[in-house]
Structures are given as C-alpha cells and as structure tokens.
CSV table of C-alpha atoms in Angstrom, one decimal:
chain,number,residue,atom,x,y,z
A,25,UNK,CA,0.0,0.0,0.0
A,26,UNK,CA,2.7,2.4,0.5
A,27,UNK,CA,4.1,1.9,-2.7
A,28,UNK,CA,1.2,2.9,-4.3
A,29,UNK,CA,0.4,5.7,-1.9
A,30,UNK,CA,4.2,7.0,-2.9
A,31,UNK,CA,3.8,6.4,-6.6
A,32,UNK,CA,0.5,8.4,-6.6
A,33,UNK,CA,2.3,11.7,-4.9
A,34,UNK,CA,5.3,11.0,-7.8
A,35,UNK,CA,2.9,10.4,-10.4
A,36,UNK,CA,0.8,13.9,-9.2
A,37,UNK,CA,3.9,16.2,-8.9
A,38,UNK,CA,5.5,14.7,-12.3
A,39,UNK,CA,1.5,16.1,-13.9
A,40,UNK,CA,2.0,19.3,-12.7
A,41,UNK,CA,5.7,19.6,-13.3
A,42,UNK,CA,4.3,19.0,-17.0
A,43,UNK,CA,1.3,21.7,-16.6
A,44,UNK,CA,4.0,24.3,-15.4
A,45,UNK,CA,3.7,27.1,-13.4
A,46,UNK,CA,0.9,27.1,-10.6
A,47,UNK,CA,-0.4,24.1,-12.0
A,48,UNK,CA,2.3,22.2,-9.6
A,49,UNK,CA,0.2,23.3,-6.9
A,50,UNK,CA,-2.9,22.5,-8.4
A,51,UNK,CA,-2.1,19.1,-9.2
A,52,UNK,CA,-1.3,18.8,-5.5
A,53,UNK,CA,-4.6,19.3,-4.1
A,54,UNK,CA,-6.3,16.7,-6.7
A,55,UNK,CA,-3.6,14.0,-5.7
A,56,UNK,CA,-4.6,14.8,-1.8
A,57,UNK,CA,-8.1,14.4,-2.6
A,58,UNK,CA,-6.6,11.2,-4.4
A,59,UNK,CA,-4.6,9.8,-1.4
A,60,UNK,CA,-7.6,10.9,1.2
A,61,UNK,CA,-10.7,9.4,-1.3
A,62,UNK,CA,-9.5,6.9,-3.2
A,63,UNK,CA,-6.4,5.3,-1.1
A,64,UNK,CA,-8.3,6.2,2.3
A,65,UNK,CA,-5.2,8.3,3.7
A,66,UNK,CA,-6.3,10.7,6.7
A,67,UNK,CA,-5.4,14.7,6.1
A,68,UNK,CA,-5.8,17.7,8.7
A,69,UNK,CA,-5.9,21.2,7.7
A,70,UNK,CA,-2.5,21.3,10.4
A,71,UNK,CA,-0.4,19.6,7.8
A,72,UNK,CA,-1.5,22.9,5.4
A,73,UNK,CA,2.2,25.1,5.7
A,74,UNK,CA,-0.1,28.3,6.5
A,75,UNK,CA,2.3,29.9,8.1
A,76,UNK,CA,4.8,29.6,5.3
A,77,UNK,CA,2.0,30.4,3.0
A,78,UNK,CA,1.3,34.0,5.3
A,79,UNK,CA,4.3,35.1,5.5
A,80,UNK,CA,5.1,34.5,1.4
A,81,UNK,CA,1.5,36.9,0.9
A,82,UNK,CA,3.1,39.2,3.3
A,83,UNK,CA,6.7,40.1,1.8
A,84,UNK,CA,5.4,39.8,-1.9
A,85,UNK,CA,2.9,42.4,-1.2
A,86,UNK,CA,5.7,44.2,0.6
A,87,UNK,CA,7.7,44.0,-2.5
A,88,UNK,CA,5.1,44.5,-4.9
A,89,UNK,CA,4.2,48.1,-3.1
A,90,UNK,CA,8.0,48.8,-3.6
A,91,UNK,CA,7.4,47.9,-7.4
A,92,UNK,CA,4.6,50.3,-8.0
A,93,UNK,CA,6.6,52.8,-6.2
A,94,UNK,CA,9.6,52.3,-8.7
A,95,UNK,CA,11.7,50.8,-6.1
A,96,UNK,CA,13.0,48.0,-7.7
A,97,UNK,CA,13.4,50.3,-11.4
A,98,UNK,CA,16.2,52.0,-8.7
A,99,UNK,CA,17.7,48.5,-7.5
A,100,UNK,CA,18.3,47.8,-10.9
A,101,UNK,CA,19.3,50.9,-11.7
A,102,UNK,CA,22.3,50.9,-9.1
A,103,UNK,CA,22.9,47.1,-10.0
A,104,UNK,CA,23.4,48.0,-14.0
A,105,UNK,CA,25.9,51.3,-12.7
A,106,UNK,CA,27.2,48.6,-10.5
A,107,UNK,CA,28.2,46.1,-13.2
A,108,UNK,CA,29.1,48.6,-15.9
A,109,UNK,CA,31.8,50.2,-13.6
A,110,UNK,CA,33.6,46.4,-13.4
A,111,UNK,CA,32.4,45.0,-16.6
A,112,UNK,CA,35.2,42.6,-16.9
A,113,UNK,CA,34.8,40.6,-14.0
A,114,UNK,CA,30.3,40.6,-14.5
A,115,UNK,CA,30.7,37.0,-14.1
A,116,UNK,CA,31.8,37.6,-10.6
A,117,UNK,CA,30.3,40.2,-10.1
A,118,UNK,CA,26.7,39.4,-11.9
A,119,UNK,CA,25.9,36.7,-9.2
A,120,UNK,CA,26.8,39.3,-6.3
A,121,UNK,CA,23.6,41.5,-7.0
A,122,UNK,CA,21.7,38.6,-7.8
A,123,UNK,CA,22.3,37.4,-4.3
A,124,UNK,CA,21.8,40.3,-2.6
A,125,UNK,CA,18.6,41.6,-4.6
A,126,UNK,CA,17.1,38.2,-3.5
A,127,UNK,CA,18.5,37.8,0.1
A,128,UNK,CA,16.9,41.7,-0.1
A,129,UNK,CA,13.9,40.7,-1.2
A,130,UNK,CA,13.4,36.9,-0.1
A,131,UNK,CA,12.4,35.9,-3.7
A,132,UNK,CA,14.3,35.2,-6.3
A,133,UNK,CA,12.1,36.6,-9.0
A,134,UNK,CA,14.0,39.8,-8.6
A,135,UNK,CA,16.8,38.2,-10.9
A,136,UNK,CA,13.9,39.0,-13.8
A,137,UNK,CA,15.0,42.9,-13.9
A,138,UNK,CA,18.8,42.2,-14.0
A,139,UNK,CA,19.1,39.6,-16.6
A,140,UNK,CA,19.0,42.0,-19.6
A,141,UNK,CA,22.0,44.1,-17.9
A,142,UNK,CA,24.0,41.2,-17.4
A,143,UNK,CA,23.3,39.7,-21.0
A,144,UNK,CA,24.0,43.2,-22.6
A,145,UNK,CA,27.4,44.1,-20.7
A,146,UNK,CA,28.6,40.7,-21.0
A,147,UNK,CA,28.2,40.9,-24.6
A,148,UNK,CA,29.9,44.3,-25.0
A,149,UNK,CA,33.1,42.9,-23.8
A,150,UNK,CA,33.2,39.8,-26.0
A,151,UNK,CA,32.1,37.8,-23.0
A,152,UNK,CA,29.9,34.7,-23.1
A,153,UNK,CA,26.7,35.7,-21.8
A,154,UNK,CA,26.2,32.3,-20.7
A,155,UNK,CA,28.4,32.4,-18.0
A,156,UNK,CA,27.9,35.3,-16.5
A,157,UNK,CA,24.0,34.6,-16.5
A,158,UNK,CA,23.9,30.8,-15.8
A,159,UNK,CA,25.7,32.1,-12.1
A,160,UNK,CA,23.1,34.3,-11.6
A,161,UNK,CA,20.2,32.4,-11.5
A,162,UNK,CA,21.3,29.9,-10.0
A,163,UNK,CA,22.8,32.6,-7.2
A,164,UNK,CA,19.6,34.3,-7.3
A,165,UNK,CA,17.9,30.7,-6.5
A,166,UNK,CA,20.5,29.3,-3.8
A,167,UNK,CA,20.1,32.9,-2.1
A,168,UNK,CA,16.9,31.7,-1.2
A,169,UNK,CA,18.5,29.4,1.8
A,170,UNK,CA,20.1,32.8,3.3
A,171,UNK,CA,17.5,35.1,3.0
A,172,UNK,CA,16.2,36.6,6.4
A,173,UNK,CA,13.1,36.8,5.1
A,174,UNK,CA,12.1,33.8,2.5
A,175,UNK,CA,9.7,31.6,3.6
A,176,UNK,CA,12.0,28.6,3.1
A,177,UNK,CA,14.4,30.3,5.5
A,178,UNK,CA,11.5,31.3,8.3
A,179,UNK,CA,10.1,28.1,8.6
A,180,UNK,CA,13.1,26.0,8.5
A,181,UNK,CA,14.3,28.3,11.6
A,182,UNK,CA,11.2,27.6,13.4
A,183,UNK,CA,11.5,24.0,13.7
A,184,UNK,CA,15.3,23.7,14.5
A,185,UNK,CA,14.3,26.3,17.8
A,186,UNK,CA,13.2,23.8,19.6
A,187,UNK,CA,16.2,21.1,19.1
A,188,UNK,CA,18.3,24.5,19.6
A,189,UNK,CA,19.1,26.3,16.9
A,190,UNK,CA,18.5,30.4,16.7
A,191,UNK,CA,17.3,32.1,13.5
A,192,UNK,CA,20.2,34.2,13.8
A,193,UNK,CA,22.6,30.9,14.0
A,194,UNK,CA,21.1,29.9,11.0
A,195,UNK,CA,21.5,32.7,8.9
A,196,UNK,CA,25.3,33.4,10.4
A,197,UNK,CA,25.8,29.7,8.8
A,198,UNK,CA,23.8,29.9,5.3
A,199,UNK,CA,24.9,33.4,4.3
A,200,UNK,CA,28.7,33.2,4.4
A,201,UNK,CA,28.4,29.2,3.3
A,202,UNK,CA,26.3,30.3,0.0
A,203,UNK,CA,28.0,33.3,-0.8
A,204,UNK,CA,31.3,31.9,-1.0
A,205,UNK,CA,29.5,28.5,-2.4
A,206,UNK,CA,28.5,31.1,-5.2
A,207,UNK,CA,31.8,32.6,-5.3
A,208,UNK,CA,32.8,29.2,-6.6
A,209,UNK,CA,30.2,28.4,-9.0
A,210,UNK,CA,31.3,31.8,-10.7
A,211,UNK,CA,34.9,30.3,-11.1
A,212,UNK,CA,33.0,27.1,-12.6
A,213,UNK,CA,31.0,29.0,-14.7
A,214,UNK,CA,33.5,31.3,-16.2
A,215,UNK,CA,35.1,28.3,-17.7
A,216,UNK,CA,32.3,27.0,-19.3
A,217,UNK,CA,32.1,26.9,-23.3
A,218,UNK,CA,34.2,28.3,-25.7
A,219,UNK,CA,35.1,32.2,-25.9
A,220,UNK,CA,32.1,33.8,-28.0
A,221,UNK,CA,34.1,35.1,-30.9
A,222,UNK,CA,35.1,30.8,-31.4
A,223,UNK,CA,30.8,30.0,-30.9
A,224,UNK,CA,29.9,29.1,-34.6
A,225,UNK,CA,26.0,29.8,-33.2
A,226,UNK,CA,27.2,33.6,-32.4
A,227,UNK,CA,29.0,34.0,-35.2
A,228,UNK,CA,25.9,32.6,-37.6
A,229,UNK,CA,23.5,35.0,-35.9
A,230,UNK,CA,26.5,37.9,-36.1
A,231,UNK,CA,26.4,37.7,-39.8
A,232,UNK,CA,22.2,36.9,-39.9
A,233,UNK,CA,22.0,40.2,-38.4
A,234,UNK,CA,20.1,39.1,-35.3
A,235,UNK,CA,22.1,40.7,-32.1
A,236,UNK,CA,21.7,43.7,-31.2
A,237,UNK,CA,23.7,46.2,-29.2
A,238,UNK,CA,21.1,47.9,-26.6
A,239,UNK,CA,24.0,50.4,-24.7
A,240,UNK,CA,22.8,51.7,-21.4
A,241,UNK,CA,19.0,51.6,-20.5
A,242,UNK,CA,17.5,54.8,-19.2
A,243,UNK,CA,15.0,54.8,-16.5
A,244,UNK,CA,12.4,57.7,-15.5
A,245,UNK,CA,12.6,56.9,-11.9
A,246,UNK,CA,9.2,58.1,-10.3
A,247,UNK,CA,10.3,60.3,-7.0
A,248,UNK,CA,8.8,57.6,-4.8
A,249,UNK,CA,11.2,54.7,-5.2
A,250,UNK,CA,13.9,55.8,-3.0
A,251,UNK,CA,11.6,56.4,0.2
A,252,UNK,CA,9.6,53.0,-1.1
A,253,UNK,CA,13.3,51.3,-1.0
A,254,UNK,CA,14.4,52.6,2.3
A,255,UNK,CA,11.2,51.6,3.8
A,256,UNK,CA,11.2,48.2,2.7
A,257,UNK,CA,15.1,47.9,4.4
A,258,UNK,CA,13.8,49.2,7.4
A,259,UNK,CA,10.9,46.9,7.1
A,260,UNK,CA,13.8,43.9,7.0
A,261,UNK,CA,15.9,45.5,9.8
A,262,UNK,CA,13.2,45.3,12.0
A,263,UNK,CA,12.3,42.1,11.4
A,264,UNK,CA,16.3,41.0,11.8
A,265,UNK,CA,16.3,43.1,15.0
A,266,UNK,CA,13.0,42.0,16.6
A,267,UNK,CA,13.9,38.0,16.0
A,268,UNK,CA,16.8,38.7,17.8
A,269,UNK,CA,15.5,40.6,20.6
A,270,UNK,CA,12.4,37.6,21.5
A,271,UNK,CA,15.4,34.3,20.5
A,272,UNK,CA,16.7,32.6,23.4
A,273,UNK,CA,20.0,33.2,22.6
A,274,UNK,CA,19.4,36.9,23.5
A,275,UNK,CA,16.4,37.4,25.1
A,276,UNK,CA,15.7,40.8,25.5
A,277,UNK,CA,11.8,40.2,25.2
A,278,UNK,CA,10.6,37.4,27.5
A,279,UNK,CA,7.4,35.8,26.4
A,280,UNK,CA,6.8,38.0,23.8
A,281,UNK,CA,3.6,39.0,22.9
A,282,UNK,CA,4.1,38.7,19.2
A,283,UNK,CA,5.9,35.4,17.9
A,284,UNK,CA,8.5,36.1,15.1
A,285,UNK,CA,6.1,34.5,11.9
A,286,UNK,CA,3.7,36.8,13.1
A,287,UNK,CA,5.8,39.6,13.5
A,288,UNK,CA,7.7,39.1,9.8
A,289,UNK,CA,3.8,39.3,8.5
A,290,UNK,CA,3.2,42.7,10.1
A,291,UNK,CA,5.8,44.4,10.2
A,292,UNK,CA,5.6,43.8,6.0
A,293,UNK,CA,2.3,44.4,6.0
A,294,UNK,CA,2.8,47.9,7.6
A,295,UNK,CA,6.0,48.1,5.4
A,296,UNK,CA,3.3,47.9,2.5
A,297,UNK,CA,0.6,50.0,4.5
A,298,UNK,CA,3.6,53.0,4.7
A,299,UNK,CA,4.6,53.2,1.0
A,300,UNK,CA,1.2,53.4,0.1
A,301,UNK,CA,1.1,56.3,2.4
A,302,UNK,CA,3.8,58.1,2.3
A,303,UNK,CA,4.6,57.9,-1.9
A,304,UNK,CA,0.9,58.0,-2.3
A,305,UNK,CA,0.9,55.6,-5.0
A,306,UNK,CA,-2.3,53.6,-6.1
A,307,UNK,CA,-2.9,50.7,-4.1
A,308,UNK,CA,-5.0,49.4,-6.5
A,309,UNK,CA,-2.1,48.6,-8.6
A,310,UNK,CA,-0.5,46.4,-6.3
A,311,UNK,CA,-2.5,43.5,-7.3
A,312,UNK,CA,-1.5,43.6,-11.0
A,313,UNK,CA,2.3,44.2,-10.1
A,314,UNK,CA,4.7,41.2,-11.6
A,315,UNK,CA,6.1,40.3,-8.0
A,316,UNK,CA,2.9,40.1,-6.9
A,317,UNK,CA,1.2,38.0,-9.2
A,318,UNK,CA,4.9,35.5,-9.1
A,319,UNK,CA,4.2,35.6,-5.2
A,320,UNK,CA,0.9,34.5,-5.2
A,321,UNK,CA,1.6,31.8,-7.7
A,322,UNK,CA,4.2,30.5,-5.2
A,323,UNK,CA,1.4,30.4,-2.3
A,324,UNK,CA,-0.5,28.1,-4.4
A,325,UNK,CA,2.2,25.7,-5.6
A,326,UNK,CA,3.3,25.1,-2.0
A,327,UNK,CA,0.1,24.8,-0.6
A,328,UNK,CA,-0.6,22.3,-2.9
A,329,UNK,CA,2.6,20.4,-2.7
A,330,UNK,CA,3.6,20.8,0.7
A,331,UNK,CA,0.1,19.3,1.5
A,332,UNK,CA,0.4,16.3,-0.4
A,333,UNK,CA,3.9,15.4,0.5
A,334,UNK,CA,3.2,16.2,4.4
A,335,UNK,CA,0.0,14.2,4.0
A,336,UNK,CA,2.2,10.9,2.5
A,337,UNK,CA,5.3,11.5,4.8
A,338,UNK,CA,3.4,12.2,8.7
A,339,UNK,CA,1.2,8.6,7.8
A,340,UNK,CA,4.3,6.9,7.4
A,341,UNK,CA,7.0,8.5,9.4
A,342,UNK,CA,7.8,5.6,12.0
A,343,UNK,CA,8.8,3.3,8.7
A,344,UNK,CA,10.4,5.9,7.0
A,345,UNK,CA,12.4,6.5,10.3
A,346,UNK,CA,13.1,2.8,10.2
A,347,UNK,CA,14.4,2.5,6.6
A,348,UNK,CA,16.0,5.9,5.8
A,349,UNK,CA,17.0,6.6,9.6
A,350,UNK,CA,20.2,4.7,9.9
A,351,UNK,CA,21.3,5.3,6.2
A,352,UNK,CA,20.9,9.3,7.1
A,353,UNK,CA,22.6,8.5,10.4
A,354,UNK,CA,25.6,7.0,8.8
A,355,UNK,CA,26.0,9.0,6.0
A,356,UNK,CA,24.3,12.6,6.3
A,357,UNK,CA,25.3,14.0,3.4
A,358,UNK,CA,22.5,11.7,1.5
A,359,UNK,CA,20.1,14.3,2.9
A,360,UNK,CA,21.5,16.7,0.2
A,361,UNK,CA,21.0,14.1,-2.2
A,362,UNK,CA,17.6,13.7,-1.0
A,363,UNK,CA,16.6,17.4,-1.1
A,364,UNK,CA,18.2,18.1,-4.5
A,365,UNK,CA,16.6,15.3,-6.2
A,366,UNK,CA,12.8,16.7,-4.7
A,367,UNK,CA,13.5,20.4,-5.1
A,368,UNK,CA,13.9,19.5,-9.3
A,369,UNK,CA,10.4,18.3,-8.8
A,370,UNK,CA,9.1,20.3,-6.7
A,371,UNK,CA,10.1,23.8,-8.2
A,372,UNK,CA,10.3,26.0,-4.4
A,373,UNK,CA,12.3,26.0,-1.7
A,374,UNK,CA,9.7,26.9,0.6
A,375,UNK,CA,7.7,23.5,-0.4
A,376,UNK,CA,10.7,21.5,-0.5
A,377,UNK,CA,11.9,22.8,3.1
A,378,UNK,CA,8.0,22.4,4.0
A,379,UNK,CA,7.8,18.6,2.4
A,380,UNK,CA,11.2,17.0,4.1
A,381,UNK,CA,13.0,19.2,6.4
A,382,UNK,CA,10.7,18.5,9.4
A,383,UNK,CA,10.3,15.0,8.3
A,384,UNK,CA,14.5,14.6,8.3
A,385,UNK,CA,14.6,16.0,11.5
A,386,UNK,CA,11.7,14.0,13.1
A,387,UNK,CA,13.9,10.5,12.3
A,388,UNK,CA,17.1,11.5,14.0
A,389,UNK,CA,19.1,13.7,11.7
A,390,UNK,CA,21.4,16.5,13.3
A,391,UNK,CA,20.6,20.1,13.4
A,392,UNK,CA,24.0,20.4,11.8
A,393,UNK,CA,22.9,18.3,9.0
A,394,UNK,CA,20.0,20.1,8.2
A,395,UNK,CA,21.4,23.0,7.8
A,396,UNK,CA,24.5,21.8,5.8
A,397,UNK,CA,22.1,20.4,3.4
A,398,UNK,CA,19.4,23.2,3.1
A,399,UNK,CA,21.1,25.2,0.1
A,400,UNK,CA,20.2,21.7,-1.8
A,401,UNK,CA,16.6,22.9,-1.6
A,402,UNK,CA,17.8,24.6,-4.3
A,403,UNK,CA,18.0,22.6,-7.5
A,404,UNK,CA,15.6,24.3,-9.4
A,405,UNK,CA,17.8,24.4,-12.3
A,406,UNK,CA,18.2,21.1,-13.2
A,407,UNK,CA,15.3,20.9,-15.5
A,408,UNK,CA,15.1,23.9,-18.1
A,409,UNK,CA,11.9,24.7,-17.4
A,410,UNK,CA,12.6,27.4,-14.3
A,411,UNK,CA,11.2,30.9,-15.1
A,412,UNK,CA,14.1,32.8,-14.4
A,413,UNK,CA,16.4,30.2,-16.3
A,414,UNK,CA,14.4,30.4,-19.3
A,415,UNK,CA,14.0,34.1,-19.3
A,416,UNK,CA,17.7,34.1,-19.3
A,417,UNK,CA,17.9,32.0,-22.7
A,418,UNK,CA,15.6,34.5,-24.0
A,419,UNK,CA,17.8,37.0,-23.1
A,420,UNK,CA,20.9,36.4,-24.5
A,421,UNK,CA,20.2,37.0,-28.5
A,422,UNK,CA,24.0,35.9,-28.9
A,423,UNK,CA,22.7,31.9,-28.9
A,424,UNK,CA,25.0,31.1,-26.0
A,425,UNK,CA,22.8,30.7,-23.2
A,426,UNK,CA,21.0,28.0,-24.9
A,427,UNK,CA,19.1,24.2,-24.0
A,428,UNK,CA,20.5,21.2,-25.8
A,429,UNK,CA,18.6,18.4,-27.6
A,430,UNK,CA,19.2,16.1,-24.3
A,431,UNK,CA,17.5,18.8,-22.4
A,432,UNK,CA,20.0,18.2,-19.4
A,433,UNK,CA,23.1,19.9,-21.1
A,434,UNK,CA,22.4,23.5,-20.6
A,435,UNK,CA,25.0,25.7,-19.2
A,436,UNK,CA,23.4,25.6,-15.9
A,437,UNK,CA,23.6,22.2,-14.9
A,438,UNK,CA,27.6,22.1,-14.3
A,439,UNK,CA,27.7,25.6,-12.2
A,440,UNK,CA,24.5,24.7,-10.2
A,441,UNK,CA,25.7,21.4,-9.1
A,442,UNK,CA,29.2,23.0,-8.2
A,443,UNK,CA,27.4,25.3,-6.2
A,444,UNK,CA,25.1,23.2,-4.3
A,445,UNK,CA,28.1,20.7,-3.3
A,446,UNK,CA,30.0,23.7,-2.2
A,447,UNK,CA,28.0,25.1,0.2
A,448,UNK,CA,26.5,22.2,1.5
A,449,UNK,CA,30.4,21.1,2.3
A,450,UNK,CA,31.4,24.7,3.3
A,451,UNK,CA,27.5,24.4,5.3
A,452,UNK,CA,29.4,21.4,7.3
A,453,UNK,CA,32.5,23.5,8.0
A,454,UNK,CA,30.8,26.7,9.6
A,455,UNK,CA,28.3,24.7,11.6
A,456,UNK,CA,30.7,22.7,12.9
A,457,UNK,CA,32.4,25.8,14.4
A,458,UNK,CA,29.3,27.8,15.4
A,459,UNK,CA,26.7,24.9,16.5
C-alpha cells in the first residue's frame, strides 16, 4: 500500500511539473483528494504550511508596493551602474547582485529585472553571456536558503528552535556558506564553453543580423522609489532586530507577545501600508504588479505540494524513520541528495523545506545536517523549465545561453551542481564551528 500511496504523490507532482507554473500546486490538491478518497489516507488542515504560506503573501505584497513605487526600477538601476563600472569581471560580479537583490527581497524573481543588464554588458566585452547569466540564477535561486526573510528560511528556523538552533545561527551559517559556495560556481562557470568570438551559433547569428547592441538603459525613476526602497530595508531590519530581541540566545523580550512568523507578516504588511502612504501611489495597482502576481503563484504551488507530500510522509513516518534513519545517520550528506533530487520536482524552496525538512529531522538527523544540506533545496535548475532560467535564454540573442537536444546539457547544470556541493560542504564546516 505504501508503494502505491508514494507512486501516486510521484505520479501527481510529475503532472504538474508537465502543466507548469501554478499548476504544480494545483495538481497537488487533486492527488490529496486522491490519497484521502480513493487510497483512504487521513489529512488535517495542520499539515497545510499556512504559516509559510502567510508570510510568502506578506513580503510579496511588501515588495510589490516597492514595485509600483519604482523601487526596484532603482535597485536595478544601481545594480546595472554597478556592473558597468567592473564590466570585466560581471561574471563575478553578476551573481553578487543577484544574491543580494534576492537575500533583499526573499524571492528570487528579482533576478527578472537584472538579466537584460548582465546579458547586454557581458556581450559588449566579447564575453559569453552564458556564464555570467547561468551564475546568476542559480545565485539568485540558492540565495533563497540565506535570505532573512524567505519563507524557506522562516520556517526551517522555526523547527530547528526547539532542538536549539536560533534564527540568527542559522542565517550566520547559510549566508557566508552560500556566498562563498556562489563565489565558486562563478569560477565554474566562467570556464564554461568556448570564448564567443570561437561559438559558430554567435558568429551565424553575427552575420544573420540578429544581435543587437542595446548600450545603457534609461529609467524615468518616479520620486517615490527611493523612500519605497528605504522603507522596505527598514521593514527587514526590524524584522532581523526584533527575531533577535524575542530568541533565546538573546532574550531581551521574554514571552513576547508577538511570535516572530507573526511579527515578519506585520511588520511587511505595515511596510506595505507606509509606501502606500507616504509615496501615495495607487494601491490598486499592487495587485496587478509582476512580483505580486509571481508571489501569489508561489502560495499556491506550495500549498498544494507541501500538503500532499506532508500528508504521505506524517502517515508513514515511523517506517520511514526505520528505513531511511540509519542510512541518514551513517552518512548525512545523503540528505543533500535527498533534497536536490525533490527540489527538481518540486520547483520552491519553501515547499521542499516544508515537504522533508521536518520529516528529516523527526527520524534523528542533526541540526548540523540540516542545515549543511538546506542550500540543496535549491535545485531548481536542473530541468530547463525554471522561469528565471528560461528568461535568461531568451535573453541572450548571442545563442550562447541556450538548451540542448538532451534537455540536461544546458550551461546551468555544471555551475549549479558545483554550487550546491560547495555550500552544502562549506554548510558542514561553519556549523561545525558555530553549532
């Protein structure tokens, strides 16, 4: 029986991979109705992630006030001057805003606005836009894992409290382990392919006539998006500052009267509430926004999934204890493998973290562990079919950034995986100092 009830939460996620988009999430709620109906598995509305789900609403509407504002024009405004000033090095450098735009702004949908920057430099200096681009993404994905305010990040910190583990210790290990993990895919990815003046698809397309040189983009920035942006950063400080102030580890607020998911949701709805305000923008607007729309998308797909793989895994956790305990035990590093191989299904980190993270924990792996292996959450690369990876193909009119006929050998593959490993290794080595 439980090989069926596992091949029918495969079989569900595989449909909706194929649908695309939400439909991931919607596919998720017809196989719960199939494992509750047909296969008689019992659900609760507690295994529903709502807090995950909450807090997502909260910081995209956050983010898409910001965007109405013309906060993020500014963002990728500085990030283009940014890039422009070191054009040489934009495959080390391109990854660096990427990171911080979506440790910033908890979602990595931010990548969108800097893609045609980094594929028009790049290509100015005679460098292969895929490099410089393939690093990005995946930066802008793996940031995810050290963002202060992701969902991914909020929950995952919520259920190693109670075996010990601050939100603060958990960020001061995921943000230097995937920078410097990012650092690294850079140097992977900037020897990837041949230099673009040897690409016989560049050079075809050079003499079709079909690339075009853009120069530098010039944006009407609305007076509103610099006191949008700044308070959207205070929004995040006091988030940072008020989980730090109710943890254990610091306790300046004892038995605080406002827990910290509920505290991330309004302080961003008030973040939200005070753009609208003070830039008197048109709230009505914020709805139709492109981060908001994104955000809302990602409510449903892990609602959907996280429900259907929490339903399967909390019926059957004593015998998955029993036959994935010891392996995970022995060798913990399979837990990376574990996560990696779901998050290419699954399509978000917040579902992913949601689906198996308290499940791994629940049979006996460490705290140390866990965390080592959360950046492998991150493998949303690994099938072409990523919004932000295939808005970077689209991007890159030199033919460079491009998906082969064996759909796995794309240029992001090689530098994802590179990535992944690194930081889940260097997630091992600054643990093991600060845990």
């Amino acid at each position: 029986m439980i090989t069926l009830e596992f091949i029918t939460v495969i079989v569900f996620i595989f449909i909706g991979a194929r649908i695309g988009g939400i439909g991931i999430g919607l596919a998720g709620g017809a196989g719960v109705i199939f494992l509750s109906l047909v296969l008689g598995m019992p659900t609760s509305q507690s295994l529903i992630p709502i807090d995950v789900i909450l807090i997502i609403m909260s910081v995209i509407t956050a983010i898409a006030a910001m965007q109405v504002a013309g906060g993020l024009d500014w963002l990728v405004q500085l990030a283009e001057n940014f890039l422009r000033k070191n054009p040489k090095r934009i495959t080390f450098y391109a990854p660096i805003v990427t990171y911080f735009m979506t440790i910033f702004a908890g979602t990595g949908h931010t990548a969108f606005s800097t893609l045609p920057v980094i594929a028009e430099v790049a290509k100015e200096q005679g460098i292969r836009p895929s490099r410089p681009l393939s690093i990005s993404v995946i930066a802008s994905q793996v940031a995810i894992t050290a963002s202060p305010i992701s969902a991914a990040v909020v929950f995952f910190s919520g259920i190693l409290e109670p075996v010990g583990v601050s939100y603060l210790t958990l960020l001061s290990i995921c943000i230097p382990s995937t920078f410097i993990a990012c650092m690294i895919g850079a140097f992977v990815a900037n020897k990837m392919g041949c230099e673009l003046k040897d690409d016989p698809v560049y050079n075809e397309r050079l003499k079709k006539g079909l690339i075009k040189m853009r120069g530098v983009t010039k944006r009407e920035l609305p007076a509103s998006a610099k006191p949008a942006t700044c308070i959207f950063m205070l929004a995040i400080i006091c988030v940072i500052i008020y989980a730090a102030a109710i943890s254990s580890s610091v306790g300046l607020i004892q038995d605080p009267t406002l827990g910290r998911n509920e505290a991330i949701m309004a302080i961003m709805l008030t973040a939200a509430a005070a753009i609208v305000v003070f830039t008197k923008i048109d709230a009505s607007k914020i709805a139709n926004a492109p981060t908001f729309i994104s955000g809302m998308t990602a409510c449903i797909c892990v609602l959907g999934v996280a429900w259907l793989g929490s339903t399967f895994v909390s019926n059957h956790v004593v015998g998955i204890k029993e036959v994935a305990g010891a392996v995970l035990i022995d060798y913990p590093w399979t837990l990376a493998i574990i996560l990696f191989l779901a998050s290419m299904l699954l399509y978000s980190q917040g579902a992913t973290t949601v689906a198996l993270m308290p499940a791994a924990l629940a049979i006996g792996v460490a705290p140390l562990t866990a965390i080592a292996s959360f950046a492998a959450v991150s493998a949303l690369f690994v099938l072409p079919t990523y919004p932000t990876l295939l808005a970077a193909v689209e991007m890159d009119d030199t033919g460079s950034t491009r998906i082969g006929k064996f759909v796995f050998n794309h240029p992001f593959l090689i530098p994802g995986v590179s990535t992944i490993a690194s930081s889940v290794i260097l997630g091992f080595f600054f643990g093991g100092m600060i845990l």
